[in-house]
Coordinates of C-alpha atoms in Angstrom, one line a residue:
X8 CA 33.1 129.5 170.3
X9 CA 33.7 128.8 166.4
X10 CA 30.0 130.5 166.2
X11 CA 30.5 134.3 167.6
X12 CA 34.0 134.5 165.2
X13 CA 32.1 133.9 162.2
X14 CA 31.8 137.2 160.3
X15 CA 35.4 138.1 161.7
X16 CA 37.9 138.3 159.1
X17 CA 41.7 138.4 160.3
X18 CA 44.7 139.8 157.9
X19 CA 47.9 138.6 157.8
X20 CA 51.2 139.9 156.6
X21 CA 54.2 137.5 156.9
X22 CA 57.4 138.1 156.1
X23 CA 58.9 136.3 153.1
X24 CA 61.9 133.7 154.5
X25 CA 60.1 130.6 154.7
X26 CA 61.5 130.5 158.5
X27 CA 58.8 133.4 158.9
X28 CA 56.1 131.9 156.6
X29 CA 55.5 129.3 157.9
X30 CA 54.7 130.7 161.6
X31 CA 52.1 133.1 159.8
X32 CA 50.4 130.3 158.1
X33 CA 50.5 128.0 161.0
X34 CA 49.0 130.5 162.5
X35 CA 46.6 131.2 160.4
X36 CA 45.8 127.4 159.9
X37 CA 44.6 127.9 163.5
X38 CA 42.5 130.7 163.7
X39 CA 40.9 128.8 160.3
X40 CA 39.5 126.3 162.9
X41 CA 38.3 128.5 165.6
X42 CA 35.8 130.7 163.4
X43 CA 38.1 133.2 161.0
X44 CA 37.9 134.2 157.6
X45 CA 42.1 135.1 156.6
X46 CA 43.0 136.7 154.1
X47 CA 47.4 136.9 153.3
X48 CA 48.4 139.8 152.0
X49 CA 52.7 139.0 150.6
X50 CA 55.2 140.8 148.5
X51 CA 56.3 139.2 145.3
X52 CA 59.3 138.0 146.5
X53 CA 58.7 134.3 147.8
X54 CA 55.3 134.3 148.2
X55 CA 53.7 131.9 149.2
X56 CA 52.1 128.7 147.2
X57 CA 48.3 130.0 147.1
X58 CA 46.7 127.1 146.0
X59 CA 48.2 124.8 149.2
X60 CA 45.8 126.8 151.3
X61 CA 42.4 127.9 149.3
X62 CA 40.7 128.1 152.5
X63 CA 42.4 131.6 152.5
X64 CA 42.4 134.2 150.2
X65 CA 46.0 136.0 148.9
X66 CA 46.8 139.3 147.7
X67 CA 49.8 140.1 146.4
X68 CA 52.0 143.4 147.0
X69 CA 54.7 144.3 144.9
X70 CA 57.9 144.8 146.6
X71 CA 60.4 146.9 143.9
X72 CA 63.1 144.7 144.8
X73 CA 65.8 144.0 141.8
X74 CA 67.4 140.6 141.4
X75 CA 70.3 141.5 143.2
X76 CA 69.0 142.9 146.3
X77 CA 66.8 139.2 146.6
X78 CA 70.9 137.6 146.4
X79 CA 71.9 139.7 149.9
X80 CA 73.8 137.9 152.6
X81 CA 72.5 140.9 154.8
X82 CA 68.7 140.2 155.9
X83 CA 68.8 143.5 157.7
X84 CA 69.8 145.2 154.4
X85 CA 67.0 143.0 152.9
X86 CA 64.2 143.7 155.5
X87 CA 64.7 147.7 155.6
X88 CA 64.6 148.2 151.9
X89 CA 61.5 145.5 152.3
X90 CA 60.2 148.0 155.0
X91 CA 61.0 151.3 152.4
X92 CA 59.4 149.9 149.4
X93 CA 56.4 148.0 150.4
X94 CA 54.8 150.9 152.7
X95 CA 52.8 152.3 150.4
X96 CA 52.4 149.2 148.1
X97 CA 50.5 147.4 151.9
X98 CA 48.9 151.1 152.5
X99 CA 46.7 150.4 149.3
X100 CA 46.0 146.8 149.8
X101 CA 45.0 146.9 152.8
X102 CA 42.7 150.4 152.1
X103 CA 41.1 148.5 149.5
X104 CA 40.4 145.9 151.4
X105 CA 39.0 148.1 154.2
X106 CA 36.5 149.8 152.0
X107 CA 35.4 146.1 150.4
X108 CA 35.0 144.4 153.2
X109 CA 30.8 144.0 153.9
X110 CA 30.7 145.4 157.3
X111 CA 27.4 142.2 157.8
X112 CA 29.6 139.8 156.9
X113 CA 33.2 140.5 157.1
X114 CA 34.7 142.7 159.3
X115 CA 38.2 143.0 159.3
X116 CA 38.5 142.6 163.1
X117 CA 43.1 143.0 162.5
X118 CA 46.0 143.1 161.4
X119 CA 48.8 140.3 162.1
X120 CA 52.1 141.2 161.0
X121 CA 55.6 139.8 161.3
X122 CA 57.8 141.7 164.3
X123 CA 60.2 142.3 161.0
X124 CA 57.2 145.3 159.5
X125 CA 58.3 148.3 161.4
X126 CA 56.3 150.7 159.0
X127 CA 52.7 149.7 160.0
X128 CA 51.9 151.6 163.0
X129 CA 51.2 154.5 160.8
X130 CA 49.2 152.6 158.2
X131 CA 46.7 150.6 161.1
X132 CA 46.8 154.1 162.3
X133 CA 45.4 155.9 159.8
X134 CA 43.1 152.8 158.8
X135 CA 41.7 152.8 162.4
X136 CA 43.1 149.0 162.5
X137 CA 44.0 147.2 165.5
X138 CA 47.9 145.7 165.0
X139 CA 49.0 143.0 166.6
X140 CA 52.9 141.1 166.2
X141 CA 53.6 138.3 165.5
X142 CA 57.8 136.9 166.5
X143 CA 59.0 134.0 165.4
X144 CA 62.1 133.8 167.7
X145 CA 61.8 132.6 171.4
X146 CA 61.4 135.2 174.5
X147 CA 64.0 135.9 175.9
X148 CA 66.5 136.5 171.9
X149 CA 63.4 139.3 171.4
X150 CA 63.4 140.7 174.5
X151 CA 67.6 141.4 174.9
X152 CA 68.3 141.6 170.9
X153 CA 66.9 145.5 170.6
X154 CA 70.7 145.9 173.2
X155 CA 72.6 144.2 169.8
X156 CA 74.0 148.0 168.6
X157 CA 75.7 148.6 171.5
X158 CA 76.8 145.0 172.2
X159 CA 78.2 145.7 169.5
X160 CA 80.1 149.0 170.4
X161 CA 80.9 147.2 173.5
X162 CA 82.6 143.4 171.7
X163 CA 86.0 142.9 171.3
X164 CA 86.0 141.4 167.9
X165 CA 88.6 139.1 168.5
X166 CA 87.2 137.3 171.5
X167 CA 87.4 133.8 171.7
X168 CA 86.1 133.9 175.3
X169 CA 83.3 131.3 176.6
X170 CA 82.6 134.4 179.0
X171 CA 78.9 134.8 179.8
X172 CA 77.3 137.8 178.0
X173 CA 75.6 139.2 181.0
X174 CA 73.1 141.6 179.0
X175 CA 72.7 138.6 177.0
X176 CA 71.9 135.3 178.6
X177 CA 72.5 132.4 178.1
X178 CA 74.9 133.7 174.7
X179 CA 78.5 133.7 174.8
X180 CA 81.5 136.3 174.1
X181 CA 82.4 134.3 171.3
X182 CA 78.5 134.4 170.1
X183 CA 78.7 137.3 170.1
X184 CA 81.6 138.0 168.2
X185 CA 80.2 135.6 165.4
X186 CA 76.2 136.8 165.6
X187 CA 77.4 140.5 164.7
X188 CA 80.7 139.8 162.3
X189 CA 79.0 141.0 159.3
X190 CA 78.2 144.7 158.3
X191 CA 75.2 145.8 160.1
X192 CA 74.8 149.3 159.2
X193 CA 71.0 149.2 159.4
X194 CA 70.6 147.2 162.1
X195 CA 70.6 150.3 164.9
X196 CA 67.7 152.0 163.1
X197 CA 66.0 148.7 162.0
X198 CA 65.9 147.4 165.0
X199 CA 65.0 150.7 167.0
X200 CA 61.5 150.8 164.5
X201 CA 61.4 147.2 165.4
X202 CA 61.1 148.3 169.6
X203 CA 58.5 151.2 168.6
X204 CA 56.4 149.3 165.6
X205 CA 55.9 146.1 168.7
X206 CA 55.6 148.5 172.0
X207 CA 52.7 150.8 169.7
X208 CA 50.9 147.4 168.9
X209 CA 47.6 145.6 171.0
X210 CA 49.4 142.8 171.6
X211 CA 52.4 140.2 170.7
X212 CA 51.9 137.0 169.8
X213 CA 55.1 133.9 170.9
X214 CA 55.2 131.1 168.5
X215 CA 56.6 130.1 172.0
X216 CA 55.4 128.5 175.2
X217 CA 55.7 129.3 179.4
X218 CA 58.0 126.6 179.7
X219 CA 60.9 127.2 177.0
X220 CA 60.8 130.6 178.6
X221 CA 60.2 131.2 182.5
X222 CA 62.1 133.6 183.0
X223 CA 61.7 136.0 180.2
X224 CA 57.9 136.3 179.9
X225 CA 57.4 138.2 183.1
X226 CA 60.0 140.6 181.9
X227 CA 58.7 140.9 178.7
X228 CA 55.0 141.7 180.3
X229 CA 56.9 143.9 182.2
X230 CA 59.1 145.5 179.1
X231 CA 56.8 146.1 176.6
X232 CA 53.6 146.9 178.7
X233 CA 51.2 145.2 176.2
X234 CA 49.3 141.3 176.2
X235 CA 51.6 139.2 175.2
X236 CA 50.2 135.6 174.0
X237 CA 52.6 132.7 174.0
X238 CA 50.9 129.5 171.8
X239 CA 53.0 127.3 170.3
X240 CA 53.3 124.4 170.4
X241 CA 49.7 125.0 169.3
X242 CA 50.6 125.1 166.1
X243 CA 51.7 120.5 166.1
X244 CA 48.1 120.2 164.8
X245 CA 48.9 122.0 161.8
X246 CA 52.0 121.2 159.6
X247 CA 54.3 123.5 158.1
X248 CA 55.1 121.5 154.5
X249 CA 52.0 123.3 153.1
X250 CA 53.6 126.6 153.2
X251 CA 57.4 125.3 151.9
X252 CA 58.7 127.8 149.7
X253 CA 61.3 124.5 148.7
X254 CA 59.8 121.2 146.8
X255 CA 59.7 118.6 149.6
X256 CA 61.5 115.0 148.7
X257 CA 58.8 112.7 149.4
X258 CA 60.8 110.2 149.0
X259 CA 63.1 110.2 152.5
X260 CA 59.9 109.1 154.4
X261 CA 60.0 105.2 152.9
X262 CA 64.0 105.7 153.2
X263 CA 63.2 106.0 156.9
X264 CA 60.6 103.4 157.7
X265 CA 63.6 100.8 156.3
X266 CA 66.0 101.6 159.5
X267 CA 65.7 100.7 163.2
X268 CA 64.0 102.7 165.2
X269 CA 66.5 105.5 167.1
X270 CA 68.9 104.9 164.4
X271 CA 69.1 107.6 162.5
X272 CA 70.9 110.9 162.4
X273 CA 69.1 114.4 160.9
X274 CA 71.2 116.5 159.3
X275 CA 69.4 120.4 158.1
X276 CA 70.4 123.8 157.9
X277 CA 67.2 125.3 157.4
X278 CA 66.3 127.9 154.7
X279 CA 69.0 130.6 155.1
X280 CA 72.8 129.4 156.3
X281 CA 75.6 129.3 154.2
X282 CA 78.7 126.9 154.3
X283 CA 81.8 126.5 152.6
X284 CA 82.7 123.3 149.7
X285 CA 85.4 122.0 152.3
X286 CA 82.7 122.5 155.4
X287 CA 80.3 120.5 153.9
X288 CA 83.3 117.7 153.6
X289 CA 83.6 117.9 156.7
X290 CA 80.1 117.8 157.9
X291 CA 79.8 114.5 155.0
X292 CA 83.1 112.4 156.6
X293 CA 81.9 113.0 159.6
X294 CA 78.4 111.4 158.6
X295 CA 80.1 108.6 157.2
X296 CA 83.0 108.3 160.2
X297 CA 80.0 108.4 163.0
X298 CA 78.9 104.6 161.2
X299 CA 75.5 106.1 161.6
X300 CA 72.5 105.9 159.8
X301 CA 71.6 109.3 158.5
X302 CA 69.3 112.0 156.5
X303 CA 71.1 115.1 155.3
X304 CA 69.4 117.9 154.1
X305 CA 71.6 119.9 151.7
X306 CA 69.6 122.9 149.8
X307 CA 70.6 124.1 146.7
X308 CA 72.2 127.6 147.7
X309 CA 73.7 125.6 151.0
X310 CA 77.4 125.8 149.3
X311 CA 77.4 129.1 147.5
X312 CA 78.1 129.2 144.2
X313 CA 77.1 125.5 143.3
X314 CA 74.7 123.6 141.8
X315 CA 73.8 121.5 144.7
X316 CA 76.3 119.0 146.0
X317 CA 78.6 118.9 143.4
X318 CA 81.7 119.2 145.3
X319 CA 81.0 116.4 147.6
X320 CA 83.9 114.3 146.0
X321 CA 82.4 110.7 144.0
X322 CA 84.1 108.8 146.3
X323 CA 82.9 109.9 148.8
X324 CA 79.2 110.4 147.7
X325 CA 79.1 106.6 146.7
X326 CA 80.3 105.7 150.6
X327 CA 77.9 108.1 151.7
X328 CA 75.3 106.7 150.1
X329 CA 75.7 103.2 151.6
X330 CA 74.4 104.8 155.3
X331 CA 72.7 107.5 154.4
X332 CA 70.6 109.3 151.8
X333 CA 71.2 112.7 150.7
X334 CA 68.2 115.3 149.3
X335 CA 67.8 118.9 148.7
X336 CA 65.1 119.5 151.1
X337 CA 62.6 118.1 153.9
X338 CA 58.9 117.8 155.1
X339 CA 60.6 117.8 158.4
X340 CA 57.9 117.9 160.5
X341 CA 57.0 114.5 159.9
X342 CA 60.8 113.4 159.2
X343 CA 61.1 114.0 163.0
X344 CA 58.1 112.7 164.3
X345 CA 59.7 109.5 162.7
X346 CA 60.4 106.7 164.8
X347 CA 63.6 106.2 162.9
X348 CA 64.6 109.3 163.5
X349 CA 67.1 109.1 167.2
X350 CA 68.8 112.5 166.6
X351 CA 69.1 116.4 165.1
X352 CA 71.9 118.2 163.7
X353 CA 70.9 120.9 163.2
X354 CA 71.3 124.8 162.5
X355 CA 69.2 125.0 165.7
X356 CA 66.1 128.1 164.3
X357 CA 63.5 128.3 166.5
X358 CA 61.5 126.2 164.3
X359 CA 63.2 123.3 164.4
X360 CA 64.3 123.2 167.8
X361 CA 61.0 123.6 168.8
X362 CA 59.9 121.3 166.6
X363 CA 62.5 118.8 167.7
X364 CA 61.3 119.6 171.4
X365 CA 57.6 118.5 170.1
X366 CA 59.1 115.5 169.1
X367 CA 61.3 114.5 171.4
X368 CA 64.5 114.1 169.5
X369 CA 67.9 115.1 170.9
X370 CA 70.0 117.3 168.7
X371 CA 73.2 118.0 168.0
X372 CA 74.0 122.2 167.9
X373 CA 76.3 123.8 165.1
X374 CA 74.5 127.5 164.8
X375 CA 74.9 130.0 161.8
X376 CA 73.1 133.5 162.4
X377 CA 71.3 135.6 164.4
X378 CA 69.2 134.3 166.8
X379 CA 70.4 130.3 166.3
X380 CA 73.7 131.0 169.0
X381 CA 71.2 132.0 171.8
X382 CA 69.0 128.8 170.9
X383 CA 71.7 126.6 171.0
X384 CA 72.3 127.8 174.2
X385 CA 69.4 126.9 176.0
X386 CA 69.2 123.8 174.1
X387 CA 73.3 122.7 175.6
X388 CA 73.5 125.0 178.8
X389 CA 70.3 124.8 180.4
X390 CA 67.7 122.6 179.0
X391 CA 71.2 120.7 178.2
X392 CA 69.0 117.6 175.6
X393 CA 71.8 119.1 173.0
X394 CA 75.5 118.8 172.5
X395 CA 77.1 121.9 170.6
X396 CA 80.0 122.0 168.5
X397 CA 81.7 124.9 170.1
X398 CA 81.5 126.2 166.0
X399 CA 83.3 123.6 164.6
X400 CA 82.5 122.4 161.5
X401 CA 85.4 119.4 161.6
X402 CA 84.6 115.8 161.0
X403 CA 86.1 114.4 164.2
X404 CA 84.1 117.1 166.5
X405 CA 81.0 115.8 164.3
X406 CA 82.2 112.5 164.9
X407 CA 82.5 112.3 168.2
X408 CA 79.1 114.0 169.1
X409 CA 77.1 111.9 167.0
X410 CA 78.2 108.8 168.7
X411 CA 78.1 110.6 172.0
X412 CA 74.9 111.6 171.3
X413 CA 73.8 108.0 170.4
X414 CA 75.4 105.4 172.6
X415 CA 77.3 105.9 175.9
X416 CA 76.2 107.8 179.6
X417 CA 75.8 111.3 178.2
X418 CA 74.0 110.2 175.4
X419 CA 71.7 108.3 177.2
X420 CA 71.5 111.3 180.3
X421 CA 70.5 113.5 177.4
X422 CA 67.1 111.7 175.8
X423 CA 66.5 111.5 179.5
X424 CA 66.3 114.4 179.8
X425 CA 65.0 115.6 176.1
X426 CA 61.8 113.0 177.4
X427 CA 60.9 115.1 180.8
X428 CA 60.8 118.6 178.4
X429 CA 58.9 117.0 175.3
X430 CA 56.0 115.9 178.1
X431 CA 56.2 119.4 180.2
X432 CA 55.8 121.1 176.5
X433 CA 52.7 118.0 175.4
X434 CA 51.4 119.4 179.1
X435 CA 51.5 122.8 177.7
X436 CA 48.7 122.4 175.2
X437 CA 46.4 120.1 176.7
X438 CA 43.6 121.7 178.0
X439 CA 44.1 124.7 181.5
X440 CA 47.7 124.5 180.3
X441 CA 49.8 127.4 179.6
X442 CA 49.3 127.0 175.4
X443 CA 46.6 126.1 176.0
X444 CA 45.1 129.1 178.1
X445 CA 47.2 131.8 176.1
X446 CA 45.5 131.0 172.2
X447 CA 42.1 131.2 174.0
X448 CA 42.2 134.9 175.9
X449 CA 44.3 135.3 172.0
X450 CA 40.8 134.3 170.2
X451 CA 39.2 136.5 173.0
X452 CA 41.5 139.3 172.3
X453 CA 40.5 139.1 168.4
X454 CA 37.4 138.9 168.6
X455 CA 37.1 142.5 170.9
X456 CA 38.3 143.9 168.3

C-alpha cells in the first residue's frame, strides 16, 4: 500500500481554528504514514507551527483579516470573511503548486479541505482537481445543522422547555435557543454554500466512527450521495499536541504522577468558549467544595477583558492550590490518558468528546456554543456516559455533579457504561473494525484519482 502511494501528494486546507487544525494535521499524519506526501495550505491567521511538522510542506496565503475582525465573537461572520478574502490567494497558490509539481514524482492526487471552506468547488473545478471535505462535527450534527435557519424562525426565544427538537434529536428546545442566541445574519447563506460544496465533493471524511453514529451515517449517505469515510478514532496513534496554537504547560503531567488513580477531575472548556468572571468563580468554588483533586485549564481569553485568572480572589486561589492545579493550557490527550484522571468537566467539543471516550473518562457536560449542545446530549442522554449541568454554572450544581460522578451508584453505572463504550469504539480501529475499514477505503479512494 505505501509503495503504491509513493509520488502521490495530497493538499490539505484547514479552517484556522484550533478544533479544525488538530484533526486536519492528524489526518495529514495518517496519510503521511501511508506513503503520501503532504502539503498544507493555511492562512496567516492562526497559522500552524510548521517547525513541528518537518515532513510536511507548508504554504501560507494572506487572509486580509484586520485585528478587530480576528477578535470577533461571531464565528460565522469570521468564516464568511475568510471565504471571501481567501479565494483568490488560494486559487493562485494551488495553481502554482500544480504547475510546479513533477508529474513523475509529485503528482497531486486531491485537495482535502475543511467543510467550512465554501469557495473551493469553483477553484478545484477550474483546476480539474478532485476535492474531499473533512467535517470536524459528529455526523448527526453535520447532517441536521443545515436546517438551523429554519428552526430559528420557528423557535421561541423565551423557551426553557426540555422538549426534544423533533427535527434535530437529541437537542432540547432550551439547547436550541442557546445555540441560536447570537445574531447570525450570515448563517443561512453560509450554511447553504457549505451544503452545496459538500454535495458536489468527491467524498466526506468524518472524524468519527460508525459506533458513535449508527443512526445518522446511513441517512448521511442517502442525503449526500457521495462516499463517506468515518475514520476516527484512527487519530489516537497521532497526538494533536504538536498542532496546538497554545503553549502547553507540561508541568501538569508530573503533578498528575503524584496523584492517586482516578482521583482527579480534569476541567477544560476548549479554545473558543468564553465566560464571565463570576461564572469562573462559581466553577472554582464548585471544584473546591467537591473536595476532589482537580486540574483546571483557564485559557488566556476564557474570561474576556482579563489577563488570565485574576478574577479569582487570592484567598480562593490559596485554597484551590491545596487541592488542585491551574494551568493556561494542557496536553489534553496525554492528560486524558493519565491513570490519575477520573472525570472530565468539559465544553463537549467533538474532539474532546471522542478523546474522552477513547480513554474511558466519564464526563460532566457544560456546553457553551454550536455543536457542543448536541454533543452533550449524546454523552448524557444517549450513551449515558456523563452528567449534564443543564446550563447551570452554579457552585452547588458543579459540586454535586462531581461527587455523583466519583462516588455512589450513579457514578459507578456511568463508569461501567463508559468502559463498554470505550471497548466498542476501540474495536473500530482494529483490523476489520469500522474505522479501520473506512480508512482503507479512503486510502484507496485517494490513490485512485
